[in-house]
Amino acid sequence: MRHPRSHFPGVHHIVNHSPDISVKIPETFGKYLSSLREFTVHPSQFLRSSTLMTWGSLFRNEVLSKDAVLKAMVPEFLRISMDNVVKVGFPSKNDSPSCEYSRIDCDSDEDFNNFFTTFKATLGDVIRAACRLDPTSGFRMADEWLQYQLSSAVDPGPNCCM
């Protein structure tokens, strides 16, 4: 029987272990992470959010967080997160591939807004866990983001009186 918190077969026996038992990470762990990554970049905000609990569990896991394959995924996860944290995909719009999925997943823009607020908070928690695992990548991504923000033109908006 699978552990109730395990959404993926095979992961429950890795995550729930006794300190006295030697744990071997499956040879297919890299393929598993690649599959998880694909769902994380999917245009559906719902599918993206569905991956966050798993990423967080992996980044916080005592055994798996030491694995070189997972550590190598941290910069990629952070880069993906930089895109995922941008609010796009309102059901009433057509300016993103996410819009089509949002019309299926959400009843209205207000529903999407509420969903995205929760998604963004959860994403922030998982980003913190990833940065604890690889602080250098976290600082590098923050530096890139700040450099981009400082070099981008500022749009004063339609209400600006210059």
Coordinates of N, CA and C in Angstrom, one line a residue:
M1 N 0.8 -1.2 0.0 CA 0.0 0.0 0.0 C 0.9 1.2 0.0
R2 N 0.5 2.2 -0.8 CA 1.3 3.5 -0.9 C 1.0 4.3 0.3
H3 N 2.0 5.1 0.7 CA 1.9 6.0 1.8 C 0.9 7.1 1.3
P4 N 0.0 7.6 2.2 CA -1.0 8.5 1.8 C -0.4 9.9 1.3
R5 N 0.8 10.2 1.7 CA 1.4 11.5 1.2 C 2.2 11.3 -0.1
S6 N 2.3 10.1 -0.5 CA 3.1 9.9 -1.7 C 2.2 9.9 -2.9
H7 N 2.4 10.8 -3.9 CA 1.6 10.9 -5.1 C 2.3 10.1 -6.2
F8 N 3.5 9.6 -6.0 CA 4.2 8.9 -7.1 C 4.6 7.5 -6.5
P9 N 4.3 6.5 -7.2 CA 4.7 5.1 -6.8 C 6.2 5.0 -6.7
G10 N 6.7 4.4 -5.7 CA 8.1 4.2 -5.6 C 8.8 5.2 -4.7
V11 N 8.2 6.4 -4.5 CA 8.8 7.4 -3.7 C 8.6 7.2 -2.2
H12 N 7.5 6.6 -1.9 CA 7.1 6.4 -0.5 C 8.2 5.6 0.3
H13 N 8.8 4.6 -0.4 CA 9.8 3.8 0.4 C 11.1 4.5 0.5
I14 N 11.3 5.6 -0.2 CA 12.5 6.4 -0.1 C 12.3 7.4 1.0
V15 N 11.2 8.1 0.9 CA 10.9 9.2 1.8 C 10.7 8.7 3.3
N16 N 10.0 7.6 3.5 CA 9.7 7.1 4.8 C 10.7 6.0 5.1
H17 N 11.7 6.3 5.8 CA 12.7 5.3 6.2 C 13.1 5.5 7.6
S18 N 13.6 4.4 8.1 CA 14.2 4.4 9.5 C 15.6 4.8 9.4
P19 N 16.2 5.5 10.3 CA 17.6 5.9 10.3 C 18.5 4.7 10.3
D20 N 18.0 3.5 10.7 CA 18.8 2.3 10.8 C 18.9 1.6 9.5
I21 N 18.1 2.0 8.5 CA 18.0 1.3 7.3 C 18.8 2.0 6.2
S22 N 19.6 1.3 5.4 CA 20.3 2.0 4.3 C 19.3 2.2 3.2
V23 N 19.3 3.4 2.7 CA 18.4 3.7 1.6 C 19.2 3.9 0.3
K24 N 18.7 3.3 -0.7 CA 19.3 3.4 -2.1 C 18.3 4.2 -3.0
I25 N 18.9 5.2 -3.6 CA 18.1 6.0 -4.5 C 17.9 5.2 -5.8
P26 N 16.7 5.1 -6.4 CA 16.5 4.3 -7.6 C 17.4 4.9 -8.8
E27 N 17.8 4.0 -9.6 CA 18.5 4.4 -10.8 C 17.7 5.3 -11.7
T28 N 16.4 5.2 -11.7 CA 15.6 6.0 -12.5 C 15.2 7.4 -11.9
F29 N 15.8 7.7 -10.8 CA 15.5 9.0 -10.1 C 15.6 10.2 -11.1
G30 N 16.6 10.2 -11.9 CA 16.8 11.3 -12.8 C 15.7 11.4 -13.8
K31 N 15.2 10.3 -14.3 CA 14.0 10.3 -15.2 C 12.8 10.8 -14.5
Y32 N 12.6 10.4 -13.3 CA 11.5 10.8 -12.5 C 11.5 12.3 -12.3
L33 N 12.7 12.9 -12.0 CA 12.8 14.3 -11.9 C 12.6 15.1 -13.2
S34 N 13.0 14.5 -14.3 CA 12.7 15.0 -15.6 C 11.2 15.1 -15.9
S35 N 10.5 14.0 -15.6 CA 9.1 14.0 -15.8 C 8.4 15.0 -14.9
L36 N 8.8 15.1 -13.7 CA 8.3 16.1 -12.8 C 8.5 17.5 -13.3
R37 N 9.7 17.8 -13.9 CA 10.0 19.0 -14.5 C 9.1 19.4 -15.6
E38 N 8.7 18.4 -16.4 CA 7.8 18.6 -17.6 C 6.5 19.1 -17.1
F39 N 6.0 18.5 -16.0 CA 4.7 19.0 -15.4 C 4.9 20.4 -14.8
T40 N 6.0 20.7 -14.4 CA 6.3 22.0 -13.8 C 6.3 23.2 -14.8
V41 N 6.6 22.8 -16.0 CA 6.6 23.9 -17.1 C 5.4 23.8 -18.0
H42 N 4.5 22.9 -17.7 CA 3.2 22.8 -18.5 C 2.5 24.1 -18.4
P43 N 1.8 24.5 -19.5 CA 1.0 25.8 -19.4 C -0.1 25.8 -18.4
S44 N -0.6 24.7 -18.0 CA -1.7 24.6 -17.0 C -1.2 25.0 -15.6
Q45 N -1.7 26.1 -15.1 CA -1.3 26.5 -13.7 C -1.6 25.5 -12.7
F46 N -2.7 24.7 -12.9 CA -3.1 23.7 -12.0 C -2.1 22.6 -12.0
L47 N -1.6 22.1 -13.1 CA -0.6 21.1 -13.2 C 0.7 21.6 -12.6
R48 N 1.1 22.8 -12.8 CA 2.3 23.4 -12.2 C 2.2 23.3 -10.7
S49 N 1.0 23.7 -10.2 CA 0.9 23.8 -8.7 C 0.9 22.4 -8.1
S50 N 0.4 21.4 -8.9 CA 0.3 20.0 -8.4 C 1.7 19.4 -8.2
T51 N 2.8 20.0 -8.8 CA 4.1 19.5 -8.6 C 4.8 20.1 -7.4
L52 N 4.3 21.2 -6.9 CA 5.0 21.9 -5.8 C 5.2 21.1 -4.5
M53 N 4.2 20.3 -4.1 CA 4.3 19.5 -2.9 C 5.4 18.5 -3.0
T54 N 5.5 17.9 -4.2 CA 6.6 16.9 -4.5 C 7.9 17.6 -4.5
W55 N 8.1 18.7 -5.2 CA 9.4 19.4 -5.2 C 9.8 19.7 -3.8
G56 N 8.9 20.3 -3.0 CA 9.2 20.7 -1.6 C 9.6 19.5 -0.8
S57 N 8.9 18.4 -0.9 CA 9.3 17.1 -0.2 C 10.6 16.6 -0.6
L58 N 11.0 16.7 -1.8 CA 12.3 16.3 -2.3 C 13.4 17.2 -1.8
F59 N 13.2 18.5 -1.8 CA 14.2 19.4 -1.4 C 14.4 19.3 0.1
R60 N 13.4 19.0 0.9 CA 13.5 18.9 2.3 C 13.9 17.5 2.8
N61 N 13.8 16.5 2.0 CA 14.1 15.2 2.4 C 15.5 15.0 2.8
E62 N 15.7 14.3 4.0 CA 17.1 14.1 4.6 C 18.0 13.4 3.6
V63 N 17.5 12.4 2.9 CA 18.3 11.5 2.1 C 18.4 12.1 0.7
L64 N 17.2 12.3 0.1 CA 17.2 12.7 -1.3 C 17.8 14.1 -1.6
S65 N 17.8 15.0 -0.6 CA 18.3 16.3 -0.8 C 19.8 16.3 -0.9
K66 N 20.5 15.2 -0.6 CA 21.9 15.0 -0.8 C 22.3 14.4 -2.1
D67 N 21.3 14.0 -2.9 CA 21.6 13.4 -4.1 C 22.1 14.4 -5.2
A68 N 23.1 14.1 -5.9 CA 23.7 15.0 -6.9 C 22.7 15.3 -8.0
V69 N 21.9 14.3 -8.4 CA 20.9 14.6 -9.5 C 19.9 15.6 -9.1
L70 N 19.4 15.5 -7.8 CA 18.4 16.5 -7.3 C 19.1 17.8 -7.2
K71 N 20.3 17.9 -6.6 CA 21.0 19.1 -6.5 C 21.2 19.8 -7.8
A72 N 21.5 19.0 -8.8 CA 21.7 19.6 -10.2 C 20.4 20.2 -10.7
M73 N 19.2 19.8 -10.2 CA 17.9 20.3 -10.7 C 17.6 21.6 -10.0
V74 N 18.2 22.0 -8.9 CA 17.9 23.2 -8.2 C 18.0 24.4 -9.1
P75 N 19.1 24.7 -9.8 CA 19.1 25.9 -10.6 C 18.0 25.9 -11.7
E76 N 17.7 24.7 -12.3 CA 16.7 24.6 -13.3 C 15.3 24.9 -12.7
F77 N 15.1 24.4 -11.5 CA 13.8 24.6 -10.8 C 13.7 26.1 -10.5
L78 N 14.7 26.7 -10.0 CA 14.7 28.2 -9.7 C 14.4 29.0 -11.0
R79 N 15.0 28.6 -12.1 CA 14.8 29.4 -13.3 C 13.4 29.2 -13.8
I80 N 12.9 28.0 -13.7 CA 11.5 27.8 -14.1 C 10.5 28.6 -13.2
S81 N 10.9 28.6 -11.9 CA 10.1 29.4 -10.9 C 10.0 30.9 -11.2
M82 N 11.1 31.4 -11.8 CA 11.1 32.8 -12.1 C 10.0 33.1 -13.1
D83 N 9.8 32.2 -14.0 CA 8.7 32.3 -15.0 C 7.3 32.0 -14.4
N84 N 7.3 31.0 -13.6 CA 6.0 30.6 -13.0 C 5.4 31.6 -12.1
V85 N 6.2 32.4 -11.5 CA 5.7 33.3 -10.5 C 5.0 34.5 -11.1
V86 N 5.2 34.7 -12.4 CA 4.5 35.8 -13.1 C 3.1 35.4 -13.4
K87 N 2.2 36.2 -13.0 CA 0.7 35.9 -13.1 C 0.3 36.1 -14.6
V88 N 0.1 35.0 -15.3 CA -0.4 35.0 -16.6 C -1.5 33.9 -16.7
G89 N -2.4 34.0 -17.7 CA -3.3 32.9 -17.9 C -4.7 33.2 -17.4
F90 N -5.1 34.5 -17.3 CA -6.5 34.7 -16.9 C -7.4 34.1 -17.8
P91 N -8.5 33.5 -17.3 CA -9.5 32.8 -18.2 C -10.1 33.7 -19.2
S92 N -10.3 35.0 -18.9 CA -11.0 35.9 -19.8 C -10.1 36.5 -20.9
K93 N -8.8 36.1 -20.9 CA -7.8 36.6 -21.8 C -7.4 35.5 -22.8
N94 N -6.6 36.0 -23.8 CA -6.0 35.1 -24.7 C -4.6 35.4 -25.0
D95 N -3.9 36.0 -24.0 CA -2.5 36.4 -24.2 C -1.4 35.5 -23.7
S96 N -1.8 34.2 -23.5 CA -0.9 33.2 -23.0 C -1.5 31.8 -23.3
P97 N -0.6 30.8 -23.5 CA -1.1 29.5 -23.7 C -1.8 29.0 -22.4
S98 N -1.5 29.6 -21.3 CA -2.1 29.2 -20.0 C -3.6 29.6 -19.9
C99 N -4.0 30.5 -20.7 CA -5.4 31.0 -20.7 C -6.4 29.9 -21.0
E100 N -6.1 29.1 -22.0 CA -7.0 28.0 -22.4 C -7.2 27.0 -21.2
Y101 N -6.1 26.7 -20.6 CA -6.2 25.7 -19.4 C -6.9 26.4 -18.2
S102 N -6.7 27.7 -18.1 CA -7.4 28.4 -17.0 C -8.9 28.4 -17.1
R103 N -9.3 28.4 -18.4 CA -10.8 28.4 -18.6 C -11.3 27.0 -18.2
I104 N -10.5 25.9 -18.2 CA -10.9 24.6 -17.8 C -10.8 24.5 -16.3
D105 N -9.7 25.1 -15.7 CA -9.5 24.9 -14.3 C -10.2 25.9 -13.4
C106 N -10.5 27.1 -13.9 CA -11.1 28.1 -13.1 C -12.4 28.6 -13.7
D107 N -13.4 29.0 -12.8 CA -14.7 29.5 -13.3 C -14.7 30.9 -13.7
S108 N -13.7 31.7 -13.2 CA -13.7 33.2 -13.5 C -12.3 33.7 -13.2
D109 N -12.1 35.0 -13.6 CA -10.8 35.6 -13.3 C -10.6 35.7 -11.7
E110 N -11.7 35.9 -11.0 CA -11.6 36.0 -9.6 C -11.2 34.7 -9.0
D111 N -11.7 33.6 -9.5 CA -11.3 32.2 -9.1 C -9.8 32.0 -9.4
F112 N -9.4 32.4 -10.6 CA -8.0 32.3 -11.0 C -7.1 33.1 -10.1
N113 N -7.5 34.3 -9.8 CA -6.8 35.2 -8.9 C -6.6 34.5 -7.5
N114 N -7.6 34.0 -6.9 CA -7.5 33.3 -5.7 C -6.6 32.1 -5.7
F115 N -6.8 31.3 -6.8 CA -5.9 30.2 -7.0 C -4.4 30.6 -7.1
F116 N -4.2 31.6 -7.9 CA -2.8 32.1 -8.1 C -2.2 32.6 -6.8
T117 N -2.9 33.2 -6.0 CA -2.4 33.7 -4.7 C -1.9 32.6 -3.9
T118 N -2.6 31.5 -3.8 CA -2.2 30.3 -3.1 C -1.0 29.7 -3.7
F119 N -1.1 29.6 -5.1 CA 0.0 29.0 -5.8 C 1.3 29.7 -5.6
K120 N 1.3 31.1 -5.6 CA 2.5 31.9 -5.4 C 3.0 31.7 -4.0
A121 N 2.2 31.6 -3.0 CA 2.7 31.4 -1.6 C 3.4 30.1 -1.5
T122 N 2.7 29.0 -2.1 CA 3.3 27.7 -2.0 C 4.6 27.7 -2.8
L123 N 4.7 28.3 -3.9 CA 5.9 28.4 -4.7 C 7.0 29.0 -4.0
G124 N 6.7 30.1 -3.2 CA 7.7 30.8 -2.4 C 8.3 29.9 -1.4
D125 N 7.4 29.0 -0.7 CA 7.9 28.1 0.3 C 8.9 27.1 -0.4
V126 N 8.6 26.6 -1.5 CA 9.4 25.6 -2.2 C 10.7 26.2 -2.7
I127 N 10.6 27.5 -3.2 CA 11.8 28.2 -3.6 C 12.8 28.4 -2.4
R128 N 12.2 28.7 -1.2 CA 13.1 28.8 0.0 C 13.8 27.4 0.3
A129 N 13.0 26.3 0.1 CA 13.6 25.0 0.4 C 14.7 24.7 -0.6
A130 N 14.5 25.1 -1.9 CA 15.5 24.9 -2.9 C 16.8 25.7 -2.6
C131 N 16.5 27.0 -2.2 CA 17.7 27.9 -1.9 C 18.5 27.4 -0.7
R132 N 17.8 26.8 0.3 CA 18.5 26.2 1.4 C 19.5 25.1 0.9
L133 N 19.0 24.3 -0.1 CA 19.7 23.2 -0.6 C 20.9 23.7 -1.5
D134 N 20.7 24.8 -2.2 CA 21.8 25.4 -3.1 C 21.7 26.9 -3.0
P135 N 22.3 27.5 -1.9 CA 22.2 28.9 -1.8 C 22.9 29.7 -2.9
T136 N 23.9 29.2 -3.5 CA 24.7 29.9 -4.5 C 23.7 30.1 -5.7
S137 N 23.0 29.1 -6.1 CA 22.1 29.2 -7.2 C 21.0 30.2 -6.9
G138 N 20.5 30.2 -5.7 CA 19.5 31.1 -5.2 C 20.0 32.5 -5.4
F139 N 21.2 32.8 -4.9 CA 21.7 34.2 -5.0 C 22.0 34.5 -6.5
R140 N 22.4 33.6 -7.3 CA 22.7 33.8 -8.7 C 21.4 34.2 -9.4
M141 N 20.3 33.5 -9.1 CA 19.0 33.8 -9.7 C 18.5 35.2 -9.3
A142 N 18.6 35.5 -8.0 CA 18.2 36.8 -7.5 C 19.0 37.9 -8.2
D143 N 20.3 37.7 -8.4 CA 21.1 38.7 -9.1 C 20.7 38.9 -10.5
E144 N 20.4 37.8 -11.2 CA 19.9 37.9 -12.6 C 18.6 38.7 -12.6
W145 N 17.7 38.4 -11.7 CA 16.4 39.0 -11.7 C 16.6 40.5 -11.4
L146 N 17.4 40.9 -10.4 CA 17.6 42.2 -10.1 C 18.3 43.0 -11.2
Q147 N 19.3 42.4 -11.9 CA 19.9 43.1 -13.0 C 18.9 43.3 -14.1
Y148 N 18.0 42.4 -14.4 CA 17.0 42.5 -15.4 C 16.0 43.7 -15.0
Q149 N 15.6 43.7 -13.7 CA 14.7 44.8 -13.3 C 15.3 46.1 -13.4
L150 N 16.6 46.2 -13.1 CA 17.3 47.5 -13.1 C 17.6 48.0 -14.5
S151 N 17.7 47.1 -15.5 CA 17.9 47.4 -16.9 C 16.7 47.6 -17.7
S152 N 15.5 47.2 -17.2 CA 14.3 47.3 -17.9 C 13.7 48.7 -17.8
A153 N 13.0 49.1 -18.9 CA 12.4 50.4 -18.9 C 11.2 50.4 -17.9
V154 N 11.0 51.5 -17.3 CA 9.9 51.6 -16.4 C 8.7 52.2 -17.1
D155 N 7.5 51.5 -17.0 CA 6.3 51.9 -17.6 C 5.5 52.7 -16.5
P156 N 5.4 54.0 -16.7 CA 4.7 54.8 -15.6 C 3.2 54.6 -15.6
G157 N 2.7 54.0 -16.6 CA 1.2 53.7 -16.6 C 0.5 54.9 -17.2
P158 N -0.8 54.7 -17.4 CA -1.6 55.7 -18.1 C -2.0 56.9 -17.2
N159 N -1.9 56.7 -15.9 CA -2.3 57.8 -14.9 C -1.1 58.7 -14.5
C160 N 0.0 58.5 -15.1 CA 1.2 59.3 -14.8 C 1.1 60.7 -15.5
C161 N 1.4 61.7 -14.8 CA 1.3 63.1 -15.3 C 2.7 63.7 -15.4
M162 N 3.3 63.6 -16.5 CA 4.7 64.1 -16.7 C 4.7 65.4 -17.4

